[in-house]
PDB file of C-alpha atoms in Angstrom:
ATOM      1  CA  MET F   1      -5.573  51.020 -56.501  1.00  0.00           C
ATOM      2  CA  ASP F   2      -7.671  47.865 -56.384  1.00  0.00           C
ATOM      3  CA  THR F   3      -6.267  45.910 -52.797  1.00  0.00           C
ATOM      4  CA  GLN F   4      -8.233  42.633 -53.713  1.00  0.00           C
ATOM      5  CA  ASN F   5      -5.866  42.238 -56.868  1.00  0.00           C
ATOM      6  CA  ILE F   6      -2.869  43.166 -54.959  1.00  0.00           C
ATOM      7  CA  LEU F   7      -4.215  39.750 -52.844  1.00  0.00           C
ATOM      8  CA  ARG F   8      -5.146  38.041 -56.234  1.00  0.00           C
ATOM      9  CA  PHE F   9      -1.824  38.577 -58.123  1.00  0.00           C
ATOM     10  CA  LEU F  10       0.245  37.408 -55.203  1.00  0.00           C
ATOM     11  CA  ALA F  11      -1.865  34.465 -54.446  1.00  0.00           C
ATOM     12  CA  ASP F  12      -0.902  33.591 -57.615  1.00  0.00           C
ATOM     13  CA  LEU F  13       2.377  34.226 -57.359  1.00  0.00           C
ATOM     14  CA  ALA F  14       2.448  31.592 -54.004  1.00  0.00           C
ATOM     15  CA  GLN F  15       1.716  28.587 -56.843  1.00  0.00           C
ATOM     16  CA  ASN F  16       4.125  29.921 -59.306  1.00  0.00           C
ATOM     17  CA  ASN F  17       7.082  31.233 -58.303  1.00  0.00           C
ATOM     18  CA  THR F  18       8.756  30.963 -61.397  1.00  0.00           C
ATOM     19  CA  ARG F  19      10.498  33.946 -63.932  1.00  0.00           C
ATOM     20  CA  GLU F  20       8.711  31.869 -66.893  1.00  0.00           C
ATOM     21  CA  TRP F  21       5.863  32.353 -65.045  1.00  0.00           C
ATOM     22  CA  MET F  22       6.613  36.029 -64.795  1.00  0.00           C
ATOM     23  CA  GLN F  23       6.670  36.881 -68.239  1.00  0.00           C
ATOM     24  CA  ASP F  24       3.627  35.749 -68.673  1.00  0.00           C
ATOM     25  CA  ASN F  25       1.933  37.102 -66.504  1.00  0.00           C
ATOM     26  CA  LYS F  26       3.887  40.698 -66.858  1.00  0.00           C
ATOM     27  CA  LYS F  27       1.063  42.489 -67.024  1.00  0.00           C
ATOM     28  CA  ALA F  28      -0.854  41.097 -64.253  1.00  0.00           C
ATOM     29  CA  TYR F  29       2.320  42.072 -61.889  1.00  0.00           C
ATOM     30  CA  GLN F  30       2.651  45.982 -63.695  1.00  0.00           C
ATOM     31  CA  GLN F  31      -0.885  45.849 -62.927  1.00  0.00           C
ATOM     32  CA  ALA F  32      -0.637  44.536 -59.396  1.00  0.00           C
ATOM     33  CA  LYS F  33       2.385  46.952 -58.814  1.00  0.00           C
ATOM     34  CA  LYS F  34       0.755  50.021 -59.680  1.00  0.00           C
ATOM     35  CA  ASP F  35      -2.239  49.311 -57.736  1.00  0.00           C
ATOM     36  CA  PHE F  36      -0.504  48.393 -54.273  1.00  0.00           C
ATOM     37  CA  GLU F  37       1.918  51.927 -55.045  1.00  0.00           C
ATOM     38  CA  GLY F  38      -1.236  53.701 -55.258  1.00  0.00           C
ATOM     39  CA  LEU F  39      -2.397  53.108 -51.883  1.00  0.00           C
ATOM     40  CA  THR F  40       1.424  54.176 -50.674  1.00  0.00           C
ATOM     41  CA  SER F  41       1.355  57.174 -52.169  1.00  0.00           C
ATOM     42  CA  GLU F  42      -2.559  57.512 -50.598  1.00  0.00           C
ATOM     43  CA  VAL F  43      -1.259  56.350 -47.260  1.00  0.00           C
ATOM     44  CA  ILE F  44       2.254  58.657 -47.540  1.00  0.00           C
ATOM     45  CA  ASP F  45      -0.244  62.423 -47.920  1.00  0.00           C
ATOM     46  CA  GLU F  46      -2.256  60.938 -44.773  1.00  0.00           C
ATOM     47  CA  ILE F  47       1.275  60.628 -42.764  1.00  0.00           C
ATOM     48  CA  ALA F  48       2.560  63.707 -44.034  1.00  0.00           C
ATOM     49  CA  THR F  49      -0.922  65.683 -41.778  1.00  0.00           C
ATOM     50  CA  PHE F  50       0.276  64.554 -38.426  1.00  0.00           C
ATOM     51  CA  ASP F  51       4.362  63.629 -39.263  1.00  0.00           C
ATOM     52  CA  PRO F  52       5.974  66.568 -42.166  1.00  0.00           C
ATOM     53  CA  ASN F  53       9.070  63.683 -41.920  1.00  0.00           C
ATOM     54  CA  ILE F  54       7.009  62.372 -44.507  1.00  0.00           C
ATOM     55  CA  THR F  55       6.398  65.453 -46.568  1.00  0.00           C
ATOM     56  CA  GLY F  56       8.040  64.721 -50.333  1.00  0.00           C
ATOM     57  CA  LEU F  57       8.500  61.487 -49.738  1.00  0.00           C
ATOM     58  CA  THR F  58       7.023  59.036 -53.654  1.00  0.00           C
ATOM     59  CA  ALA F  59       5.631  55.865 -53.287  1.00  0.00           C
ATOM     60  CA  LYS F  60       8.723  54.959 -55.315  1.00  0.00           C
ATOM     61  CA  ASP F  61      11.089  56.552 -52.355  1.00  0.00           C
ATOM     62  CA  CYS F  62       9.689  53.460 -50.385  1.00  0.00           C
ATOM     63  CA  LEU F  63       8.911  50.176 -52.403  1.00  0.00           C
ATOM     64  CA  PHE F  64      10.862  47.191 -51.791  1.00  0.00           C
ATOM     65  CA  ARG F  65      11.516  44.895 -55.291  1.00  0.00           C
ATOM     66  CA  LEU F  66       9.538  41.876 -55.868  1.00  0.00           C
ATOM     67  CA  HIS F  67      13.140  39.983 -56.368  1.00  0.00           C
ATOM     68  CA  ARG F  68      14.916  37.979 -53.835  1.00  0.00           C
ATOM     69  CA  ASP F  69      18.734  38.132 -53.276  1.00  0.00           C
ATOM     70  CA  VAL F  70      18.949  34.097 -53.338  1.00  0.00           C
ATOM     71  CA  ARG F  71      23.266  34.439 -53.599  1.00  0.00           C
ATOM     72  CA  PHE F  72      22.921  33.162 -49.763  1.00  0.00           C
ATOM     73  CA  SER F  73      19.937  31.821 -49.789  1.00  0.00           C
ATOM     74  CA  LYS F  74      19.003  27.437 -50.329  1.00  0.00           C
ATOM     75  CA  ASP F  75      15.742  28.737 -51.090  1.00  0.00           C
ATOM     76  CA  LYS F  76      16.037  30.025 -54.352  1.00  0.00           C
ATOM     77  CA  SER F  77      12.724  31.344 -55.573  1.00  0.00           C
ATOM     78  CA  PRO F  78      13.305  34.569 -57.032  1.00  0.00           C
ATOM     79  CA  TYR F  79      10.299  36.531 -55.749  1.00  0.00           C
ATOM     80  CA  LYS F  80       9.086  37.607 -52.903  1.00  0.00           C
ATOM     81  CA  LEU F  81       5.242  36.672 -52.276  1.00  0.00           C
ATOM     82  CA  ASN F  82       4.800  40.640 -50.796  1.00  0.00           C
ATOM     83  CA  PHE F  83       4.502  43.857 -51.756  1.00  0.00           C
ATOM     84  CA  GLY F  84       6.195  46.434 -49.087  1.00  0.00           C
ATOM     85  CA  ALA F  85       7.314  49.719 -48.504  1.00  0.00           C
ATOM     86  CA  SER F  86       9.551  51.549 -46.005  1.00  0.00           C
ATOM     87  CA  ILE F  87       7.750  55.122 -45.791  1.00  0.00           C
ATOM     88  CA  THR F  88      10.893  56.947 -43.900  1.00  0.00           C
ATOM     89  CA  LYS F  89      12.631  60.338 -43.806  1.00  0.00           C
ATOM     90  CA  GLY F  90      14.923  59.110 -46.813  1.00  0.00           C
ATOM     91  CA  GLY F  91      13.038  56.175 -48.431  1.00  0.00           C
ATOM     92  CA  ARG F  92      13.346  52.785 -47.811  1.00  0.00           C
ATOM     93  CA  LYS F  93      17.345  52.806 -47.101  1.00  0.00           C
ATOM     94  CA  SER F  94      17.254  55.289 -44.390  1.00  0.00           C
ATOM     95  CA  HIS F  95      18.265  54.818 -40.657  1.00  0.00           C
ATOM     96  CA  TRP F  96      15.936  56.343 -39.250  1.00  0.00           C
ATOM     97  CA  ALA F  97      12.474  55.610 -37.706  1.00  0.00           C
ATOM     98  CA  GLY F  98       9.658  55.416 -39.245  1.00  0.00           C
ATOM     99  CA  TYR F  99       6.377  53.572 -41.206  1.00  0.00           C
ATOM    100  CA  TYR F 100       5.980  49.820 -43.208  1.00  0.00           C
ATOM    101  CA  LEU F 101       3.570  48.623 -44.780  1.00  0.00           C
ATOM    102  CA  GLN F 102       3.128  45.274 -46.218  1.00  0.00           C
ATOM    103  CA  ILE F 103       0.324  43.152 -48.076  1.00  0.00           C
ATOM    104  CA  GLN F 104       0.573  39.275 -48.373  1.00  0.00           C
ATOM    105  CA  PRO F 105      -2.141  36.793 -48.641  1.00  0.00           C
ATOM    106  CA  GLY F 106      -3.133  34.605 -45.899  1.00  0.00           C
ATOM    107  CA  GLY F 107      -3.309  36.624 -43.366  1.00  0.00           C
ATOM    108  CA  GLU F 108       0.419  38.170 -43.458  1.00  0.00           C
ATOM    109  CA  SER F 109      -0.601  41.427 -43.784  1.00  0.00           C
ATOM    110  CA  PHE F 110       0.850  43.683 -41.293  1.00  0.00           C
ATOM    111  CA  MET F 111       1.761  47.443 -40.544  1.00  0.00           C
ATOM    112  CA  ALA F 112       4.666  47.806 -38.789  1.00  0.00           C
ATOM    113  CA  GLY F 113       7.758  50.806 -37.469  1.00  0.00           C
ATOM    114  CA  GLY F 114       9.932  51.501 -35.301  1.00  0.00           C
ATOM    115  CA  CYS F 115      13.282  51.028 -35.535  1.00  0.00           C
ATOM    116  CA  TYR F 116      15.087  47.323 -36.834  1.00  0.00           C
ATOM    117  CA  MET F 117      18.224  46.427 -36.130  1.00  0.00           C
ATOM    118  CA  PRO F 118      20.202  49.672 -35.922  1.00  0.00           C
ATOM    119  CA  ALA F 119      23.650  50.377 -36.344  1.00  0.00           C
ATOM    120  CA  SER F 120      26.017  49.997 -33.098  1.00  0.00           C
ATOM    121  CA  GLU F 121      26.134  53.988 -33.040  1.00  0.00           C
ATOM    122  CA  ASN F 122      22.855  54.738 -33.384  1.00  0.00           C
ATOM    123  CA  LEU F 123      21.798  51.663 -31.016  1.00  0.00           C
ATOM    124  CA  ALA F 124      24.363  53.012 -28.816  1.00  0.00           C
ATOM    125  CA  LYS F 125      22.139  56.219 -28.681  1.00  0.00           C
ATOM    126  CA  ILE F 126      18.967  55.139 -28.561  1.00  0.00           C
ATOM    127  CA  ARG F 127      20.271  53.081 -25.143  1.00  0.00           C
ATOM    128  CA  GLN F 128      21.187  56.369 -23.463  1.00  0.00           C
ATOM    129  CA  GLU F 129      18.053  58.055 -24.317  1.00  0.00           C
ATOM    130  CA  ILE F 130      16.172  55.590 -23.284  1.00  0.00           C
ATOM    131  CA  ASP F 131      18.516  55.321 -19.871  1.00  0.00           C
ATOM    132  CA  TYR F 132      18.220  59.250 -19.248  1.00  0.00           C
ATOM    133  CA  ASN F 133      14.504  59.496 -20.047  1.00  0.00           C
ATOM    134  CA  ALA F 134      12.869  55.906 -19.516  1.00  0.00           C
ATOM    135  CA  ALA F 135       9.469  57.722 -17.474  1.00  0.00           C
ATOM    136  CA  ALA F 136       8.711  59.714 -20.408  1.00  0.00           C
ATOM    137  CA  PHE F 137       9.980  56.412 -22.978  1.00  0.00           C
ATOM    138  CA  ARG F 138       7.454  54.400 -20.439  1.00  0.00           C
ATOM    139  CA  LYS F 139       4.490  56.748 -20.492  1.00  0.00           C
ATOM    140  CA  LEU F 140       4.406  56.229 -24.248  1.00  0.00           C
ATOM    141  CA  LEU F 141       4.204  52.302 -24.747  1.00  0.00           C
ATOM    142  CA  ALA F 142       1.486  52.615 -22.109  1.00  0.00           C
ATOM    143  CA  ALA F 143      -0.823  55.123 -24.104  1.00  0.00           C
ATOM    144  CA  ASP F 144      -4.061  53.739 -25.066  1.00  0.00           C
ATOM    145  CA  ASP F 145      -3.447  54.202 -29.304  1.00  0.00           C
ATOM    146  CA  PHE F 146      -0.178  52.831 -28.403  1.00  0.00           C
ATOM    147  CA  LYS F 147      -1.456  49.034 -26.607  1.00  0.00           C
ATOM    148  CA  LYS F 148      -5.267  49.433 -29.338  1.00  0.00           C
ATOM    149  CA  TYR F 149      -3.242  48.317 -31.866  1.00  0.00           C
ATOM    150  CA  PHE F 150       0.881  46.819 -30.754  1.00  0.00           C
ATOM    151  CA  GLY F 151       0.288  46.180 -27.168  1.00  0.00           C
ATOM    152  CA  THR F 152       4.235  46.478 -26.631  1.00  0.00           C
ATOM    153  CA  LEU F 153       7.580  47.200 -27.955  1.00  0.00           C
ATOM    154  CA  SER F 154       9.000  44.242 -30.074  1.00  0.00           C
ATOM    155  CA  GLY F 155      12.516  42.980 -31.232  1.00  0.00           C
ATOM    156  CA  GLU F 156      15.377  40.950 -30.759  1.00  0.00           C
ATOM    157  CA  GLN F 157      16.965  41.577 -27.702  1.00  0.00           C
ATOM    158  CA  VAL F 158      20.042  40.327 -25.833  1.00  0.00           C
ATOM    159  CA  LYS F 159      20.023  37.581 -23.205  1.00  0.00           C
ATOM    160  CA  THR F 160      21.711  39.645 -20.356  1.00  0.00           C
ATOM    161  CA  SER F 161      22.634  43.149 -20.761  1.00  0.00           C
ATOM    162  CA  PRO F 162      24.307  45.082 -23.271  1.00  0.00           C
ATOM    163  CA  LYS F 163      27.815  46.266 -22.456  1.00  0.00           C
ATOM    164  CA  GLY F 164      27.926  49.520 -20.618  1.00  0.00           C
ATOM    165  CA  TYR F 165      24.605  48.636 -18.757  1.00  0.00           C
ATOM    166  CA  LYS F 166      24.311  46.481 -15.272  1.00  0.00           C
ATOM    167  CA  LYS F 167      21.901  43.797 -15.333  1.00  0.00           C
ATOM    168  CA  ASP F 168      20.442  45.062 -12.634  1.00  0.00           C
ATOM    169  CA  ASN F 169      19.443  48.426 -14.505  1.00  0.00           C
ATOM    170  CA  PRO F 170      16.087  49.637 -13.064  1.00  0.00           C
ATOM    171  CA  ASN F 171      15.068  49.805 -17.582  1.00  0.00           C
ATOM    172  CA  ILE F 172      17.417  47.101 -18.509  1.00  0.00           C
ATOM    173  CA  ASP F 173      13.633  44.827 -20.417  1.00  0.00           C
ATOM    174  CA  LEU F 174      13.958  48.300 -22.787  1.00  0.00           C
ATOM    175  CA  LEU F 175      17.911  48.340 -23.157  1.00  0.00           C
ATOM    176  CA  ARG F 176      17.694  44.729 -23.901  1.00  0.00           C
ATOM    177  CA  HIS F 177      16.912  45.727 -27.062  1.00  0.00           C
ATOM    178  CA  LYS F 178      18.496  45.489 -30.499  1.00  0.00           C
ATOM    179  CA  SER F 179      15.424  46.094 -32.671  1.00  0.00           C
ATOM    180  CA  PHE F 180      12.773  48.913 -31.184  1.00  0.00           C
ATOM    181  CA  THR F 181       9.896  47.637 -33.293  1.00  0.00           C
ATOM    182  CA  MET F 182       6.141  48.062 -33.093  1.00  0.00           C
ATOM    183  CA  TRP F 183       3.502  45.320 -34.988  1.00  0.00           C
ATOM    184  CA  HIS F 184      -0.375  45.149 -36.114  1.00  0.00           C
ATOM    185  CA  LYS F 185      -1.566  41.646 -37.781  1.00  0.00           C
ATOM    186  CA  ILE F 186      -4.811  41.982 -40.224  1.00  0.00           C
ATOM    187  CA  THR F 187      -6.635  39.629 -42.311  1.00  0.00           C
ATOM    188  CA  ASP F 188      -7.388  39.406 -45.719  1.00  0.00           C
ATOM    189  CA  LYS F 189     -10.444  40.661 -45.530  1.00  0.00           C
ATOM    190  CA  GLN F 190      -9.180  43.868 -43.654  1.00  0.00           C
ATOM    191  CA  VAL F 191      -6.818  44.653 -46.318  1.00  0.00           C
ATOM    192  CA  GLN F 192     -10.006  44.171 -48.857  1.00  0.00           C
ATOM    193  CA  SER F 193     -12.267  46.906 -46.859  1.00  0.00           C
ATOM    194  CA  LYS F 194     -13.332  49.661 -46.929  1.00  0.00           C
ATOM    195  CA  ASN F 195     -11.899  50.688 -44.157  1.00  0.00           C
ATOM    196  CA  TYR F 196      -8.407  49.389 -44.683  1.00  0.00           C
ATOM    197  CA  LYS F 197      -6.796  52.899 -45.107  1.00  0.00           C
ATOM    198  CA  ALA F 198      -8.197  54.338 -42.223  1.00  0.00           C
ATOM    199  CA  LEU F 199      -6.762  51.056 -40.348  1.00  0.00           C
ATOM    200  CA  ILE F 200      -2.972  52.096 -41.845  1.00  0.00           C
ATOM    201  CA  VAL F 201      -3.207  55.989 -40.787  1.00  0.00           C
ATOM    202  CA  GLN F 202      -4.669  55.749 -37.410  1.00  0.00           C
ATOM    203  CA  ALA F 203      -2.033  52.460 -36.791  1.00  0.00           C
ATOM    204  CA  PHE F 204       1.061  54.656 -37.806  1.00  0.00           C
ATOM    205  CA  GLU F 205      -0.504  57.876 -36.062  1.00  0.00           C
ATOM    206  CA  ALA F 206      -0.148  55.366 -32.758  1.00  0.00           C
ATOM    207  CA  MET F 207       3.362  54.808 -33.482  1.00  0.00           C
ATOM    208  CA  LYS F 208       5.113  58.348 -34.087  1.00  0.00           C
ATOM    209  CA  PRO F 209       5.124  59.051 -30.450  1.00  0.00           C
ATOM    210  CA  ILE F 210       7.599  56.158 -30.760  1.00  0.00           C
ATOM    211  CA  ASN F 211       9.154  57.110 -33.718  1.00  0.00           C
ATOM    212  CA  ASP F 212       9.355  60.480 -32.482  1.00  0.00           C
ATOM    213  CA  PHE F 213      11.670  59.331 -29.567  1.00  0.00           C
ATOM    214  CA  LEU F 214      14.006  56.997 -31.590  1.00  0.00           C
ATOM    215  CA  ASN F 215      15.189  59.450 -33.634  1.00  0.00           C
ATOM    216  CA  THR F 216      15.621  61.754 -31.240  1.00  0.00           C
ATOM    217  CA  ALA F 217      17.849  60.177 -29.911  1.00  0.00           C
ATOM    218  CA  MET F 218      19.294  59.624 -33.334  1.00  0.00           C
ATOM    219  CA  GLU F 219      19.926  63.143 -33.693  1.00  0.00           C
TER     220      GLU F 219
END
């Protein structure tokens, strides 16, 4: 896989986001997609060594389409400007907490993970688990590897307190979350470096304990 080629194609697409240009550059698109699929496959194999839930996934199970859904958008650009993959038990449409990889030029590449906007039933389960086991969850968030790559838990929150929890709950800062996500942005230079795959895997391994906590709650 050639990450420089992926960035180059996406940079060209950003300047020529039309179906006509894509048709004329179909071979370039197919090669960039192949390179991203190759990277995703290698990352899946690496993750499977420490997270057995990922075993058996293929890149095609995880990759998102480049085409945008423009039906309800003022922006009618037909294509996304990134390649993304959700490496999650059950594939990209799964509700489980997992790992997300994105490449986009201009310093917009990142590794992320966790649980984005879980359905109400699963959100209730996660909040209940946090309420019962907040000390254990905070210990995971305070781990050196987690703080090194992600700093803190991110994700949209309610402004006051969720239904069923009092504002003075000692763990209200965690219970307010509607999403439980982790982000680590990287530069184009890092994407093109020989250590890029190792960086991805290290970041994902650092987030695994949080994913385990969230998935245990939803089970």
